[in-house]
Amino acid sequence: MKPFVSNAALAVLLGFAAASQATDLWQKVEVTPGQYSVKVGDSQKLVTPSCAFGQPYSFYVKPGKADKVLLYFNGGGACWNYGTCAMQSTYVPDADVDANNPNKMAGLLNAEDPDNPYKNWTMVFVSYCTGDVFLGSKDTVYQNPFNPDPTDAIAIKHRGFDNFLYVVDYFKRERKNKFSPLHAGGKELDKILVAGSSAGSYGAALNYPWVQKLLGKDAKVSLLSDGGMGVITDGFLAAGVFGPNSGWNINTNLHPIFKTLPSAPATDFLPRAYRTLAAKYPKERFAQYTTAYDVVQKLFLNIMEQNDGVPADQLSGFGNWSTGMNTIAGGLKTALPKNYRAYIDPGCNHTIFRFDEFYTSALNGIRFVDWAKAIVTNDNADWQNLSCTPGVDCGEQNLTQEGILACLARSFGTP
């Protein structure tokens, strides 16, 4: 990759060694701000890695088996208009924070846990700090709609897709660098698990075809999504996602297999994406995890509905979200019986990959950790559609104010 800033390549290599601490299993890679040329298939693309307000971008790697890699898209909310971007409580705008440090996370990202089926794999942690679910390549200025003063605005660098492409290009180069801890020694990739939590689950799914093109070749490439069931609104798609007037304008970044996504209504947006993936890659496996009453997904649906001028459910009601989630999961299970599975846990916690529940959750005698392993081992006994029963054992008794606040605190990492 040839940078367009002086000494950038040297700075990145030095950053790989110097910025990581000896006690940290995951090694931090700091990216010098600037414009870079990355190879996408047979063409070159200019990318500008950045966080939301122009802060330097960084990500993490953990060396392991050269022929197996976990590519993990981190979560951290989203912003798509003045209200959500100005609040800075709906998204993480900086890579250099604990929320983007896998050394401080448990579950799937804890490579020292003996039960982790991916502990010996090479792992790449794609930090998230752009509010665009890894799909944007646009700098957007959001004007306060209630104030004509042009200075009352907020500028966001939605460069999530640029960051993703940079990370993948870096990983490919380091596999060929005999002085790098990631050096592959001539081994080709055999298995790739593309995983993501929350906003990262959308990035993982919608960038999956690019991973196939840039890394997959002859590898088995599986997708494991966590806490992103796609219950969204048409207003959100129009304001944030598609078209030149949207905040992100992802049309130019979507892989060609998703050419019909811009015309999909919100209710069919993510289902259509998964049906497209399953049809294009019939030998691969695709899976989604959620809790039955995910409080953060519900919270974001409320924000979307309010922004669209639609009266939102009370946060404690869960009606619109839980109905939409079960409709999406049920439809995909019916439409894709061969290569799609869903795991719906009781309760209202948000995401599982970064928490100890990755090892403790179990349904019908099958542990989630074994379910997550079965996606790459072709173990049909553990890889089943699993779900609590709504109204019976999905944790409804805990949907009190106290219980919902506890789920929010756990999900956002507050005491």
Tab-separated table of C-alpha atoms in Angstrom:
chain	number	residue	atom	x	y	z
A	1	MET	CA	0.000	0.000	0.000
A	2	LYS	CA	1.552	3.309	-1.023
A	3	PRO	CA	0.643	6.189	1.317
A	4	PHE	CA	0.270	9.786	0.241
A	5	VAL	CA	1.859	11.146	3.417
A	6	SER	CA	5.542	11.219	4.176
A	7	ASN	CA	7.008	8.396	6.255
A	8	ALA	CA	3.524	6.895	6.792
A	9	ALA	CA	4.555	3.327	6.049
A	10	LEU	CA	7.422	3.526	8.521
A	11	ALA	CA	5.145	5.063	11.130
A	12	VAL	CA	2.623	2.252	10.788
A	13	LEU	CA	5.304	-0.423	11.178
A	14	LEU	CA	6.776	1.311	14.190
A	15	GLY	CA	3.314	1.822	15.625
A	16	PHE	CA	2.670	-1.912	15.405
A	17	ALA	CA	5.620	-2.626	17.673
A	18	ALA	CA	5.785	0.424	19.909
A	19	ALA	CA	2.116	1.042	20.619
A	20	SER	CA	1.417	-2.460	21.889
A	21	GLN	CA	2.329	-3.329	25.436
A	22	ALA	CA	4.137	-6.543	26.253
A	23	THR	CA	1.362	-7.565	28.641
A	24	ASP	CA	-1.344	-7.189	25.987
A	25	LEU	CA	-2.230	-10.208	23.900
A	26	TRP	CA	-3.795	-7.983	21.257
A	27	GLN	CA	-1.323	-5.674	19.506
A	28	LYS	CA	-2.402	-2.170	18.560
A	29	VAL	CA	-1.741	-0.807	15.068
A	30	GLU	CA	-1.841	2.974	14.778
A	31	VAL	CA	-2.503	4.493	11.356
A	32	THR	CA	-0.845	7.758	10.385
A	33	PRO	CA	-3.518	10.151	9.065
A	34	GLY	CA	-3.452	10.551	5.311
A	35	GLN	CA	-4.727	9.123	2.056
A	36	TYR	CA	-3.772	5.615	1.011
A	37	SER	CA	-4.145	3.520	-2.105
A	38	VAL	CA	-5.475	0.009	-1.457
A	39	LYS	CA	-6.027	-2.809	-3.895
A	40	VAL	CA	-9.631	-3.945	-4.333
A	41	GLY	CA	-9.677	-6.820	-6.778
A	42	ASP	CA	-7.958	-5.655	-9.951
A	43	SER	CA	-8.276	-1.952	-9.203
A	44	GLN	CA	-6.878	0.591	-6.769
A	45	LYS	CA	-9.024	2.661	-4.443
A	46	LEU	CA	-8.059	5.744	-2.452
A	47	VAL	CA	-9.105	5.600	1.198
A	48	THR	CA	-8.744	8.054	4.071
A	49	PRO	CA	-8.727	6.179	7.395
A	50	SER	CA	-10.138	8.357	10.156
A	51	CYS	CA	-12.422	8.557	13.155
A	52	ALA	CA	-15.507	10.760	13.302
A	53	PHE	CA	-13.811	14.063	14.091
A	54	GLY	CA	-10.571	13.438	12.252
A	55	GLN	CA	-8.784	11.602	15.066
A	56	PRO	CA	-6.239	8.982	13.955
A	57	TYR	CA	-7.593	5.500	13.334
A	58	SER	CA	-6.197	2.405	15.047
A	59	PHE	CA	-7.051	-1.292	15.233
A	60	TYR	CA	-5.724	-4.506	16.806
A	61	VAL	CA	-4.297	-7.855	15.736
A	62	LYS	CA	-3.499	-11.057	17.616
A	63	PRO	CA	-1.129	-13.410	15.787
A	64	GLY	CA	-2.131	-17.066	15.670
A	65	LYS	CA	-2.561	-19.898	13.188
A	66	ALA	CA	-1.665	-18.600	9.757
A	67	ASP	CA	-4.418	-20.479	7.924
A	68	LYS	CA	-7.299	-19.434	10.191
A	69	VAL	CA	-8.474	-15.904	10.895
A	70	LEU	CA	-11.238	-14.269	12.913
A	71	LEU	CA	-12.125	-10.860	11.415
A	72	TYR	CA	-14.143	-9.033	14.054
A	73	PHE	CA	-16.109	-5.812	13.425
A	74	ASN	CA	-16.572	-3.957	16.697
A	75	GLY	CA	-19.790	-2.207	17.675
A	76	GLY	CA	-20.408	1.292	18.920
A	77	GLY	CA	-23.740	2.755	17.811
A	78	ALA	CA	-24.530	4.986	14.845
A	79	CYS	CA	-25.310	8.562	13.864
A	80	TRP	CA	-27.093	9.758	10.736
A	81	ASN	CA	-28.443	13.275	11.354
A	82	TYR	CA	-27.743	16.375	13.417
A	83	GLY	CA	-29.561	15.085	16.479
A	84	THR	CA	-27.827	11.707	16.698
A	85	CYS	CA	-24.386	12.999	15.675
A	86	ALA	CA	-24.429	16.011	17.988
A	87	MET	CA	-25.465	13.965	21.028
A	88	GLN	CA	-22.363	11.741	20.887
A	89	SER	CA	-24.213	9.337	23.158
A	90	THR	CA	-25.485	7.198	20.283
A	91	TYR	CA	-22.047	6.331	18.876
A	92	VAL	CA	-18.370	5.953	19.754
A	93	PRO	CA	-16.375	8.626	17.835
A	94	ASP	CA	-12.816	7.645	18.838
A	95	ALA	CA	-10.711	4.513	18.282
A	96	ASP	CA	-8.381	5.242	21.185
A	97	VAL	CA	-10.833	4.355	23.980
A	98	ASP	CA	-11.561	1.278	26.090
A	99	ALA	CA	-14.670	0.561	23.990
A	100	ASN	CA	-12.283	-0.179	21.106
A	101	ASN	CA	-9.704	-2.171	23.061
A	102	PRO	CA	-10.116	-5.963	22.842
A	103	ASN	CA	-7.551	-6.432	25.633
A	104	LYS	CA	-10.306	-5.263	27.969
A	105	MET	CA	-12.999	-7.563	26.574
A	106	ALA	CA	-14.124	-11.077	27.430
A	107	GLY	CA	-15.983	-13.775	25.518
A	108	LEU	CA	-14.977	-14.463	21.941
A	109	LEU	CA	-12.183	-11.888	22.182
A	110	ASN	CA	-10.533	-13.494	25.207
A	111	ALA	CA	-7.927	-15.712	23.550
A	112	GLU	CA	-6.641	-16.852	26.931
A	113	ASP	CA	-9.852	-18.634	27.871
A	114	PRO	CA	-9.266	-22.374	27.370
A	115	ASP	CA	-12.886	-22.814	26.220
A	116	ASN	CA	-12.538	-20.317	23.378
A	117	PRO	CA	-12.709	-22.383	20.158
A	118	TYR	CA	-10.912	-19.592	18.286
A	119	LYS	CA	-8.155	-18.920	20.833
A	120	ASN	CA	-5.393	-20.174	18.536
A	121	TRP	CA	-6.642	-18.393	15.422
A	122	THR	CA	-5.145	-15.204	14.082
A	123	MET	CA	-7.535	-12.442	15.119
A	124	VAL	CA	-8.115	-9.004	13.626
A	125	PHE	CA	-10.166	-6.470	15.576
A	126	VAL	CA	-11.597	-3.737	13.334
A	127	SER	CA	-12.164	-0.760	15.622
A	128	TYR	CA	-15.282	1.350	15.074
A	129	CYS	CA	-15.411	5.136	15.453
A	130	THR	CA	-17.346	6.529	12.484
A	131	GLY	CA	-21.056	6.006	13.240
A	132	ASP	CA	-21.735	4.425	9.827
A	133	VAL	CA	-21.634	0.639	10.481
A	134	PHE	CA	-18.427	0.354	8.392
A	135	LEU	CA	-20.152	1.466	5.194
A	136	GLY	CA	-19.348	5.147	4.753
A	137	SER	CA	-16.731	6.965	2.672
A	138	LYS	CA	-18.126	10.456	3.060
A	139	ASP	CA	-17.493	13.607	5.063
A	140	THR	CA	-20.862	15.055	6.033
A	141	VAL	CA	-21.843	18.352	7.649
A	142	TYR	CA	-25.115	18.123	9.554
A	143	GLN	CA	-26.878	21.472	9.991
A	144	ASN	CA	-29.120	22.017	13.008
A	145	PRO	CA	-32.587	21.914	11.396
A	146	PHE	CA	-33.987	24.186	14.106
A	147	ASN	CA	-31.368	26.931	13.756
A	148	PRO	CA	-30.635	28.846	10.514
A	149	ASP	CA	-27.195	29.852	11.798
A	150	PRO	CA	-24.773	27.949	9.517
A	151	THR	CA	-22.242	27.681	12.329
A	152	ASP	CA	-24.651	25.512	14.301
A	153	ALA	CA	-23.568	22.348	12.560
A	154	ILE	CA	-21.510	19.245	13.168
A	155	ALA	CA	-19.043	17.700	10.713
A	156	ILE	CA	-18.558	13.921	10.761
A	157	LYS	CA	-16.057	11.839	8.835
A	158	HIS	CA	-18.063	8.727	7.996
A	159	ARG	CA	-15.013	6.722	6.923
A	160	GLY	CA	-15.919	3.269	8.225
A	161	PHE	CA	-15.602	1.567	4.837
A	162	ASP	CA	-12.229	3.239	4.305
A	163	ASN	CA	-11.086	1.934	7.701
A	164	PHE	CA	-12.261	-1.594	6.878
A	165	LEU	CA	-10.442	-1.624	3.511
A	166	TYR	CA	-7.271	-0.302	5.107
A	167	VAL	CA	-7.308	-3.028	7.782
A	168	VAL	CA	-7.821	-5.825	5.242
A	169	ASP	CA	-5.112	-4.453	2.964
A	170	TYR	CA	-2.717	-4.155	5.912
A	171	PHE	CA	-3.470	-7.737	6.963
A	172	LYS	CA	-2.786	-9.050	3.454
A	173	ARG	CA	0.543	-7.227	3.278
A	174	GLU	CA	1.659	-8.353	6.724
A	175	ARG	CA	0.974	-11.994	5.826
A	176	LYS	CA	3.660	-11.606	3.160
A	177	ASN	CA	6.110	-9.714	5.397
A	178	LYS	CA	8.620	-12.202	6.828
A	179	PHE	CA	9.476	-9.787	9.643
A	180	SER	CA	5.848	-9.466	10.792
A	181	PRO	CA	4.196	-11.479	13.586
A	182	LEU	CA	1.411	-12.048	11.059
A	183	HIS	CA	3.704	-13.646	8.472
A	184	ALA	CA	1.877	-16.611	6.951
A	185	GLY	CA	4.957	-18.523	5.845
A	186	GLY	CA	3.374	-19.294	2.503
A	187	LYS	CA	0.210	-20.803	4.025
A	188	GLU	CA	-3.085	-19.943	2.358
A	189	LEU	CA	-6.151	-19.069	4.429
A	190	ASP	CA	-8.297	-22.142	5.051
A	191	LYS	CA	-11.014	-20.753	7.341
A	192	ILE	CA	-12.290	-17.230	7.964
A	193	LEU	CA	-14.905	-16.289	10.538
A	194	VAL	CA	-16.402	-12.876	9.828
A	195	ALA	CA	-18.022	-11.726	13.062
A	196	GLY	CA	-19.461	-8.499	14.382
A	197	SER	CA	-21.384	-7.090	17.327
A	198	SER	CA	-24.107	-4.444	17.283
A	199	ALA	CA	-23.188	-1.907	14.563
A	200	GLY	CA	-20.356	-4.273	13.662
A	201	SER	CA	-22.851	-7.023	12.893
A	202	TYR	CA	-24.175	-4.923	10.002
A	203	GLY	CA	-20.636	-4.143	8.881
A	204	ALA	CA	-19.776	-7.849	8.977
A	205	ALA	CA	-22.817	-8.875	6.943
A	206	LEU	CA	-22.724	-6.108	4.335
A	207	ASN	CA	-18.948	-6.277	3.872
A	208	TYR	CA	-18.921	-10.090	3.799
A	209	PRO	CA	-18.711	-10.253	-0.044
A	210	TRP	CA	-15.668	-7.964	0.045
A	211	VAL	CA	-14.010	-10.261	2.589
A	212	GLN	CA	-14.725	-13.165	0.254
A	213	LYS	CA	-13.201	-11.270	-2.672
A	214	LEU	CA	-10.175	-9.860	-0.853
A	215	LEU	CA	-9.315	-12.746	1.478
A	216	GLY	CA	-11.576	-15.717	0.807
A	217	LYS	CA	-10.431	-17.192	-2.488
A	218	ASP	CA	-10.268	-20.900	-1.514
A	219	ALA	CA	-11.155	-20.482	2.184
A	220	LYS	CA	-14.337	-21.417	3.997
A	221	VAL	CA	-15.847	-18.075	5.058
A	222	SER	CA	-18.570	-18.072	7.730
A	223	LEU	CA	-20.606	-15.167	9.138
A	224	LEU	CA	-21.606	-14.818	12.801
A	225	SER	CA	-23.685	-11.750	13.667
A	226	ASP	CA	-24.317	-10.528	17.205
A	227	GLY	CA	-26.985	-8.049	18.276
A	228	GLY	CA	-28.045	-6.619	14.907
A	229	MET	CA	-31.392	-8.038	13.774
A	230	GLY	CA	-32.220	-5.245	11.315
A	231	VAL	CA	-35.388	-3.812	12.862
A	232	ILE	CA	-35.068	-0.327	11.353
A	233	THR	CA	-37.227	2.335	9.647
A	234	ASP	CA	-37.557	3.645	6.108
A	235	GLY	CA	-36.713	7.140	7.344
A	236	PHE	CA	-33.398	5.897	8.701
A	237	LEU	CA	-32.503	4.275	5.359
A	238	ALA	CA	-33.333	7.474	3.478
A	239	ALA	CA	-31.599	9.901	5.854
A	240	GLY	CA	-28.523	7.931	6.755
A	241	VAL	CA	-27.839	5.141	4.355
A	242	PHE	CA	-28.715	5.544	0.685
A	243	GLY	CA	-28.490	8.301	-1.890
A	244	PRO	CA	-26.243	11.340	-2.353
A	245	ASN	CA	-28.236	13.369	0.178
A	246	SER	CA	-27.880	10.767	2.907
A	247	GLY	CA	-25.286	11.055	5.629
A	248	TRP	CA	-23.375	7.936	4.628
A	249	ASN	CA	-24.175	7.409	0.933
A	250	ILE	CA	-23.090	3.786	0.917
A	251	ASN	CA	-24.280	3.056	-2.637
A	252	THR	CA	-20.770	3.217	-4.073
A	253	ASN	CA	-19.380	0.920	-1.361
A	254	LEU	CA	-21.900	-1.903	-1.514
A	255	HIS	CA	-20.675	-5.021	-3.267
A	256	PRO	CA	-22.435	-5.548	-6.634
A	257	ILE	CA	-24.358	-8.572	-5.315
A	258	PHE	CA	-26.335	-6.111	-3.150
A	259	LYS	CA	-27.525	-4.026	-6.102
A	260	THR	CA	-31.207	-4.427	-5.093
A	261	LEU	CA	-30.706	-3.384	-1.454
A	262	PRO	CA	-31.294	0.358	-2.042
A	263	SER	CA	-34.825	-0.442	-3.238
A	264	ALA	CA	-35.662	-2.675	-0.273
A	265	PRO	CA	-38.145	-1.412	2.315
A	266	ALA	CA	-36.828	-1.272	5.874
A	267	THR	CA	-38.716	-4.433	6.843
A	268	ASP	CA	-36.881	-6.389	4.140
A	269	PHE	CA	-33.486	-4.648	4.215
A	270	LEU	CA	-31.474	-7.110	6.317
A	271	PRO	CA	-33.530	-10.196	5.343
A	272	ARG	CA	-32.814	-9.403	1.697
A	273	ALA	CA	-29.111	-9.037	2.479
A	274	TYR	CA	-28.997	-12.464	4.142
A	275	ARG	CA	-31.021	-14.120	1.384
A	276	THR	CA	-28.620	-12.622	-1.153
A	277	LEU	CA	-25.599	-13.918	0.762
A	278	ALA	CA	-27.051	-17.395	1.195
A	279	ALA	CA	-27.904	-17.631	-2.504
A	280	LYS	CA	-24.509	-16.348	-3.660
A	281	TYR	CA	-22.543	-18.543	-1.225
A	282	PRO	CA	-24.678	-21.682	-0.753
A	283	LYS	CA	-21.857	-23.714	0.808
A	284	GLU	CA	-21.176	-21.151	3.567
A	285	ARG	CA	-22.952	-20.719	6.891
A	286	PHE	CA	-24.654	-17.586	8.221
A	287	ALA	CA	-25.888	-17.082	11.776
A	288	GLN	CA	-27.411	-14.418	14.024
A	289	TYR	CA	-27.569	-14.038	17.804
A	290	THR	CA	-29.826	-11.777	19.852
A	291	THR	CA	-31.671	-11.689	23.132
A	292	ALA	CA	-35.458	-11.730	22.989
A	293	TYR	CA	-35.758	-8.181	24.350
A	294	ASP	CA	-32.460	-6.529	23.394
A	295	VAL	CA	-32.721	-3.140	25.101
A	296	VAL	CA	-30.135	-1.333	22.954
A	297	GLN	CA	-31.629	-2.478	19.647
A	298	LYS	CA	-35.005	-1.397	21.008
A	299	LEU	CA	-33.558	1.966	22.071
A	300	PHE	CA	-32.208	2.634	18.562
A	301	LEU	CA	-35.547	1.720	17.004
A	302	ASN	CA	-37.164	4.272	19.328
A	303	ILE	CA	-34.695	6.937	18.170
A	304	MET	CA	-35.384	6.114	14.508
A	305	GLU	CA	-39.140	6.236	15.033
A	306	GLN	CA	-38.963	9.561	16.868
A	307	ASN	CA	-36.737	11.044	14.136
A	308	ASP	CA	-39.260	9.858	11.556
A	309	GLY	CA	-42.107	11.555	13.427
A	310	VAL	CA	-43.672	8.235	14.377
A	311	PRO	CA	-44.827	7.733	17.988
A	312	ALA	CA	-42.396	5.235	19.476
A	313	ASP	CA	-43.185	2.431	21.892
A	314	GLN	CA	-42.283	2.983	25.479
A	315	LEU	CA	-38.837	1.518	26.016
A	316	SER	CA	-40.330	-1.017	28.401
A	317	GLY	CA	-42.928	-2.130	25.832
A	318	PHE	CA	-40.650	-3.830	23.276
A	319	GLY	CA	-43.674	-4.362	21.015
A	320	ASN	CA	-42.436	-3.018	17.669
A	321	TRP	CA	-38.919	-4.319	18.125
A	322	SER	CA	-39.662	-7.826	19.404
A	323	THR	CA	-42.335	-8.357	16.753
A	324	GLY	CA	-39.969	-7.188	14.019
A	325	MET	CA	-37.090	-9.297	15.329
A	326	ASN	CA	-39.143	-12.489	15.469
A	327	THR	CA	-40.547	-11.801	11.997
A	328	ILE	CA	-37.041	-11.395	10.550
A	329	ALA	CA	-35.610	-14.469	12.301
A	330	GLY	CA	-38.634	-16.612	11.484
A	331	GLY	CA	-38.636	-15.587	7.834
A	332	LEU	CA	-34.940	-16.307	7.396
A	333	LYS	CA	-35.179	-19.685	9.124
A	334	THR	CA	-37.967	-20.645	6.720
A	335	ALA	CA	-36.338	-19.196	3.601
A	336	LEU	CA	-32.831	-20.513	4.313
A	337	PRO	CA	-33.149	-23.913	5.991
A	338	LYS	CA	-29.744	-25.148	4.824
A	339	ASN	CA	-27.262	-22.422	5.697
A	340	TYR	CA	-28.860	-19.989	8.188
A	341	ARG	CA	-29.460	-20.370	11.928
A	342	ALA	CA	-30.605	-18.055	14.728
A	343	TYR	CA	-29.982	-18.198	18.472
A	344	ILE	CA	-32.452	-16.151	20.557
A	345	ASP	CA	-31.524	-15.911	24.240
A	346	PRO	CA	-33.798	-14.868	27.116
A	347	GLY	CA	-33.462	-11.387	28.576
A	348	CYS	CA	-32.687	-7.857	27.424
A	349	ASN	CA	-28.871	-7.779	27.313
A	350	HIS	CA	-27.232	-6.412	24.178
A	351	THR	CA	-24.618	-8.597	22.422
A	352	ILE	CA	-22.731	-11.643	23.703
A	353	PHE	CA	-19.370	-11.853	21.909
A	354	ARG	CA	-17.621	-9.417	24.266
A	355	PHE	CA	-19.020	-10.845	27.513
A	356	ASP	CA	-18.705	-13.911	29.738
A	357	GLU	CA	-22.168	-15.071	28.625
A	358	PHE	CA	-20.396	-16.275	25.489
A	359	TYR	CA	-19.423	-19.286	27.643
A	360	THR	CA	-22.339	-19.527	30.089
A	361	SER	CA	-25.384	-19.169	27.840
A	362	ALA	CA	-27.125	-22.410	26.814
A	363	LEU	CA	-30.426	-23.385	25.187
A	364	ASN	CA	-31.871	-26.891	24.863
A	365	GLY	CA	-28.675	-28.311	26.349
A	366	ILE	CA	-26.456	-26.651	23.721
A	367	ARG	CA	-23.949	-24.075	24.943
A	368	PHE	CA	-23.650	-20.926	22.875
A	369	VAL	CA	-19.877	-21.346	22.684
A	370	ASP	CA	-20.387	-24.756	21.064
A	371	TRP	CA	-23.028	-23.295	18.733
A	372	ALA	CA	-20.573	-20.576	17.717
A	373	LYS	CA	-17.912	-23.225	17.098
A	374	ALA	CA	-20.216	-25.427	15.020
A	375	ILE	CA	-20.589	-22.767	12.369
A	376	VAL	CA	-17.031	-23.488	11.144
A	377	THR	CA	-16.812	-27.190	12.011
A	378	ASN	CA	-19.964	-28.266	10.143
A	379	ASP	CA	-21.234	-29.887	13.350
A	380	ASN	CA	-24.975	-30.159	12.664
A	381	ALA	CA	-25.771	-31.494	16.134
A	382	ASP	CA	-24.859	-28.202	17.839
A	383	TRP	CA	-25.716	-25.838	14.988
A	384	GLN	CA	-29.503	-25.643	15.306
A	385	ASN	CA	-32.128	-22.919	15.402
A	386	LEU	CA	-32.481	-22.238	19.110
A	387	SER	CA	-34.826	-19.882	20.919
A	388	CYS	CA	-36.582	-19.247	24.185
A	389	THR	CA	-40.389	-19.166	23.919
A	390	PRO	CA	-41.873	-15.641	23.981
A	391	GLY	CA	-44.287	-15.181	26.855
A	392	VAL	CA	-43.029	-18.353	28.540
A	393	ASP	CA	-39.304	-18.361	29.277
A	394	CYS	CA	-37.759	-15.347	27.520
A	395	GLY	CA	-37.237	-13.446	30.760
A	396	GLU	CA	-40.411	-11.381	30.670
A	397	GLN	CA	-40.565	-11.312	34.472
A	398	ASN	CA	-37.376	-9.245	34.529
A	399	LEU	CA	-38.607	-6.513	32.168
A	400	THR	CA	-39.125	-4.142	35.074
A	401	GLN	CA	-37.601	-0.676	35.261
A	402	GLU	CA	-34.844	-2.098	37.429
A	403	GLY	CA	-34.234	-5.022	35.072
A	404	ILE	CA	-34.119	-2.837	31.954
A	405	LEU	CA	-31.706	-0.394	33.596
A	406	ALA	CA	-29.508	-3.347	34.572
A	407	CYS	CA	-29.422	-4.493	30.924
A	408	LEU	CA	-28.500	-0.987	29.793
A	409	ALA	CA	-25.747	-0.730	32.399
A	410	ARG	CA	-24.286	-4.086	31.447
A	411	SER	CA	-24.503	-3.394	27.723
A	412	PHE	CA	-22.824	0.009	27.966
A	413	GLY	CA	-20.309	-1.136	30.561
A	414	THR	CA	-21.441	1.255	33.281
A	415	PRO	CA	-21.426	0.347	37.012
